[in-house]
Amino acid sequence: MSVPPSSEPTLWELHRAVSQLREDLRGDLAQLAARLDQVVTQDVYRADQRATEQRIGQVESALAGLRGEHDQIAERADQQRREDQAQAAATRRLVISSFVSPLLLMAVQLWLVSRGSTP
């Protein structure tokens, strides 16, 4: 079996195929280079991760401090509210006793006068 002469590519066709492969390879390498420009090294990535962890740690510690301050303020507000309630109760007792005592004394005096005793 012999191969017909028209089945083999000519030199010009080989040149065009190689040129096309070369252009395709250049385009692929350009795309790869563009993608590699966006890649960072492990050292840079780890440094960025450490910086991020430090910032998160600082935010967490600041948040814990704010929680502590909030708890202290809430405790002070509760204590102040209890003191205000105690003061209001004492004031009510004072007002009631300042009105009830004279009325009670006057009632006792009226009762004594009605029995015929002199004060």
XYZ file of N, CA and C in Angstrom:
357
model
N 0.823 -1.163 0.000
C 0.000 0.000 0.000
C 0.873 1.234 0.000
N 0.567 2.030 -0.862
C 1.322 3.263 -0.960
C 0.432 4.444 -0.563
N 1.061 5.471 -0.037
C 0.336 6.656 0.402
C 0.295 7.637 -0.756
N -0.865 8.117 -1.102
C -0.920 9.061 -2.200
C -0.200 10.357 -1.830
N 0.406 11.014 -2.763
C 1.172 12.217 -2.472
C 0.323 13.360 -1.937
N -0.940 13.390 -2.167
C -1.770 14.496 -1.707
C -2.138 14.364 -0.231
N -1.915 13.227 0.421
C -2.277 13.047 1.820
C -1.258 13.670 2.765
N -0.057 13.939 2.337
C 0.952 14.575 3.196
C 0.848 16.087 3.078
N 0.997 16.813 4.214
C 0.904 18.272 4.137
C 2.135 18.859 3.463
N 1.910 19.976 2.868
C 3.030 20.663 2.229
C 3.797 21.431 3.279
N 4.946 21.926 2.904
C 5.748 22.716 3.840
C 5.015 23.993 4.243
N 4.317 24.585 3.345
C 3.573 25.803 3.651
C 2.471 25.510 4.669
N 1.761 24.395 4.518
C 0.728 24.023 5.477
C 1.338 23.728 6.841
N 2.490 23.081 6.860
C 3.185 22.835 8.135
C 3.598 24.145 8.781
N 4.087 25.075 7.968
C 4.481 26.394 8.486
C 3.275 27.117 9.088
N 2.133 27.091 8.400
C 0.929 27.734 8.922
C 0.463 27.062 10.209
N 0.519 25.730 10.284
C 0.084 25.011 11.487
C 0.994 25.346 12.663
N 2.314 25.380 12.396
C 3.256 25.714 13.477
C 3.061 27.162 13.909
N 2.837 28.065 12.965
C 2.598 29.481 13.292
C 1.324 29.621 14.121
N 0.278 28.892 13.736
C -0.977 28.936 14.489
C -0.776 28.390 15.902
N -0.023 27.284 16.024
C 0.275 26.741 17.352
C 1.064 27.739 18.185
N 2.006 28.432 17.545
C 2.817 29.431 18.246
C 1.934 30.582 18.748
N 0.999 31.050 17.925
C 0.088 32.128 18.330
C -0.827 31.672 19.468
N -1.328 30.455 19.348
C -2.180 29.916 20.424
C -1.404 29.815 21.729
N -0.153 29.362 21.623
C 0.691 29.219 22.808
C 0.989 30.574 23.430
N 1.236 31.587 22.592
C 1.468 32.944 23.120
C 0.234 33.474 23.851
N -0.937 33.258 23.258
C -2.177 33.706 23.910
C -2.395 32.998 25.235
N -2.158 31.701 25.247
C -2.321 30.939 26.498
C -1.323 31.381 27.548
N -0.073 31.634 27.122
C 0.938 32.100 28.080
C 0.608 33.503 28.601
N 0.041 34.354 27.750
C -0.368 35.689 28.199
C -1.488 35.583 29.228
N -2.445 34.696 28.996
C -3.519 34.492 29.975
C -2.967 33.938 31.284
N -2.035 33.010 31.179
C -1.425 32.441 32.375
C -0.646 33.501 33.140
N 0.084 34.342 32.430
C 0.835 35.416 33.083
C -0.110 36.395 33.775
N -1.245 36.693 33.139
C -2.226 37.592 33.747
C -2.795 36.982 35.023
N -3.023 35.689 35.001
C -3.542 35.032 36.206
C -2.491 34.940 37.291
N -1.226 34.732 36.881
C -0.157 34.646 37.870
C 0.132 35.989 38.524
N -0.210 37.094 37.839
C -0.028 38.415 38.439
C -0.962 38.605 39.632
N -2.045 37.865 39.675
C -3.004 37.985 40.773
C -2.690 37.045 41.926
N -1.722 36.180 41.759
C -1.372 35.205 42.792
C -0.322 35.823 43.718
N -0.459 35.555 45.015
C 0.520 36.036 45.989
C 1.297 34.847 46.538
N 2.439 35.136 47.102
C 3.244 34.063 47.672
C 2.656 33.633 49.012
N 3.077 32.493 49.501
C 2.591 31.994 50.784
C 3.015 32.914 51.920
N 4.213 33.482 51.829
C 4.681 34.376 52.886
C 3.783 35.610 52.994
N 3.444 36.187 51.843
C 2.578 37.368 51.849
C 1.191 36.984 52.371
N 0.695 35.829 51.943
C -0.619 35.384 52.403
C -0.630 35.154 53.904
N 0.388 34.494 54.409
C 0.460 34.241 55.859
C 0.579 35.534 56.643
N 1.376 36.485 56.134
C 1.504 37.779 56.815
C 0.162 38.500 56.837
N -0.556 38.438 55.745
C -1.879 39.060 55.694
C -2.832 38.379 56.668
N -2.764 37.066 56.757
C -3.621 36.340 57.697
C -3.285 36.691 59.142
N -1.981 36.806 59.445
C -1.588 37.193 60.806
C -2.095 38.592 61.137
N -1.975 39.510 60.195
C -2.464 40.873 60.431
C -3.971 40.873 60.646
N -4.669 40.076 59.868
C -6.126 39.987 60.030
C -6.478 39.399 61.393
N -5.774 38.360 61.811
C -6.028 37.759 63.123
C -5.727 38.746 64.248
N -4.693 39.554 64.088
C -4.375 40.558 65.114
C -5.487 41.593 65.199
N -5.972 42.054 64.046
C -7.058 43.035 64.058
C -8.308 42.441 64.685
N -8.618 41.195 64.362
C -9.791 40.549 64.959
C -9.600 40.406 66.471
N -8.384 40.048 66.891
C -8.107 39.948 68.322
C -8.274 41.284 69.028
N -7.825 42.361 68.387
C -7.984 43.688 68.987
C -9.453 44.063 69.086
N -10.209 43.741 68.050
C -11.645 44.052 68.079
C -12.332 43.237 69.168
N -11.947 41.972 69.308
C -12.549 41.133 70.352
C -12.216 41.650 71.740
N -10.969 42.065 71.955
C -10.605 42.583 73.276
C -11.310 43.904 73.553
N -11.441 44.750 72.530
C -12.175 46.005 72.717
C -13.643 45.725 73.022
N -14.202 44.744 72.347
C -15.590 44.374 72.593
C -15.767 43.823 74.007
N -14.813 43.027 74.457
C -14.892 42.506 75.829
C -14.812 43.656 76.838
N -13.947 44.633 76.564
C -13.865 45.801 77.440
C -15.168 46.586 77.461
N -15.773 46.749 76.299
C -17.052 47.461 76.235
C -18.151 46.697 76.962
N -18.111 45.373 76.854
C -19.098 44.576 77.595
C -18.928 44.765 79.090
N -17.676 44.778 79.545
C -17.412 44.992 80.965
C -17.903 46.351 81.416
N -17.619 47.377 80.620
C -18.092 48.719 80.952
C -19.618 48.767 80.973
N -20.239 48.121 80.010
C -21.706 48.099 79.962
C -22.272 47.424 81.198
N -21.675 46.304 81.591
C -22.136 45.606 82.790
C -21.985 46.483 84.032
N -20.857 47.203 84.128
C -20.647 48.085 85.270
C -21.676 49.209 85.281
N -21.924 49.791 84.110
C -22.906 50.879 84.025
C -24.299 50.364 84.377
N -24.642 49.173 83.888
C -25.955 48.594 84.196
C -26.072 48.314 85.695
N -24.994 47.816 86.308
C -25.018 47.552 87.753
C -25.171 48.857 88.536
N -24.438 49.892 88.095
C -24.578 51.195 88.765
C -25.991 51.747 88.615
N -26.576 51.576 87.437
C -27.938 52.066 87.210
C -28.923 51.304 88.097
N -28.746 49.991 88.210
C -29.613 49.199 89.097
C -29.460 49.630 90.548
N -28.221 49.855 90.973
C -27.963 50.300 92.346
C -28.601 51.677 92.585
N -28.451 52.569 91.614
C -29.042 53.902 91.747
C -30.562 53.813 91.800
N -31.138 52.924 90.980
C -32.588 52.752 90.989
C -33.057 52.231 92.346
N -32.333 51.262 92.913
C -32.704 50.754 94.239
C -32.587 51.848 95.301
N -31.528 52.651 95.217
C -31.370 53.755 96.183
C -32.487 54.776 96.025
N -32.861 55.072 94.783
C -33.957 56.019 94.544
C -35.278 55.479 95.077
N -35.504 54.168 94.884
C -36.727 53.578 95.414
C -36.751 53.631 96.941
N -35.601 53.352 97.548
C -35.531 53.413 99.016
C -35.759 54.843 99.488
N -35.185 55.809 98.812
C -35.376 57.221 99.177
C -36.834 57.634 99.005
N -37.469 57.160 97.909
C -38.878 57.492 97.690
C -39.749 56.875 98.778
N -39.433 55.651 99.178
C -40.207 55.014 100.253
C -40.030 55.770 101.561
N -38.799 56.194 101.848
C -38.555 56.960 103.078
C -39.298 58.290 103.030
N -39.322 58.921 101.889
C -40.037 60.197 101.754
C -41.530 59.983 101.926
N -42.067 58.912 101.358
C -43.494 58.619 101.540
C -43.814 58.387 103.011
N -42.950 57.621 103.677
C -43.179 57.389 105.115
C -43.140 58.706 105.893
N -42.223 59.568 105.544
C -42.109 60.860 106.234
C -43.341 61.722 105.987
N -43.796 61.759 104.741
C -44.973 62.567 104.414
C -46.201 62.005 105.112
N -46.350 60.702 105.066
C -47.516 60.083 105.710
C -47.479 60.320 107.215
N -46.307 60.121 107.794
C -46.223 60.320 109.246
C -46.395 61.785 109.627
N -45.968 62.708 108.769
C -46.138 64.129 109.095
C -47.600 64.550 109.007
N -48.417 63.859 108.217
C -49.839 64.173 108.163
C -50.649 63.325 109.128
N -50.268 62.075 109.307
C -51.043 61.176 110.153
C -50.814 61.492 111.627
N -49.609 61.792 112.010
C -49.305 62.069 113.429
C -50.124 63.239 113.967
N -50.157 64.379 113.296
C -50.996 65.469 113.832
C -52.475 65.103 113.865
N -52.947 64.385 112.867
C -54.358 63.988 112.869
C -54.643 63.024 114.010
N -53.724 62.113 114.261
C -53.896 61.168 115.349
C -53.860 61.883 116.706
N -52.928 62.802 116.855
C -52.870 63.568 118.107
C -54.121 64.410 118.305
N -54.594 64.994 117.205
C -55.810 65.796 117.312
C -56.991 64.897 117.667
N -57.057 63.710 117.121
C -58.146 62.781 117.443
C -58.063 62.360 118.899
N -56.855 62.129 119.404
C -56.691 61.750 120.812
C -57.122 62.909 121.706
N -56.735 64.133 121.334
C -57.132 65.290 122.132
C -58.644 65.491 122.123
N -59.269 65.319 120.965
C -60.722 65.448 120.887
C -61.404 64.361 121.715
N -60.871 63.189 121.691
C -61.445 62.103 122.485
C -61.315 62.405 123.974
N -60.121 62.899 124.357
C -59.920 63.242 125.766
C -60.827 64.398 126.180
N -61.003 65.390 125.323
C -61.877 66.519 125.646
C -63.317 66.047 125.741
N -63.705 65.136 124.903
C -65.092 64.655 124.941
C -65.366 63.831 126.205
N -64.351 63.244 126.807
C -64.513 62.475 128.040
C -64.486 63.377 129.238
N -64.114 64.588 129.042
C -64.134 65.517 130.148
C -62.781 65.762 130.747
N -61.753 65.204 130.216
C -60.417 65.429 130.730
C -59.836 66.659 130.045
N -58.983 67.347 130.773
C -58.324 68.512 130.192
C -56.903 68.114 129.762
N -56.537 68.592 128.709
C -55.200 68.210 128.240
C -54.073 68.833 128.970
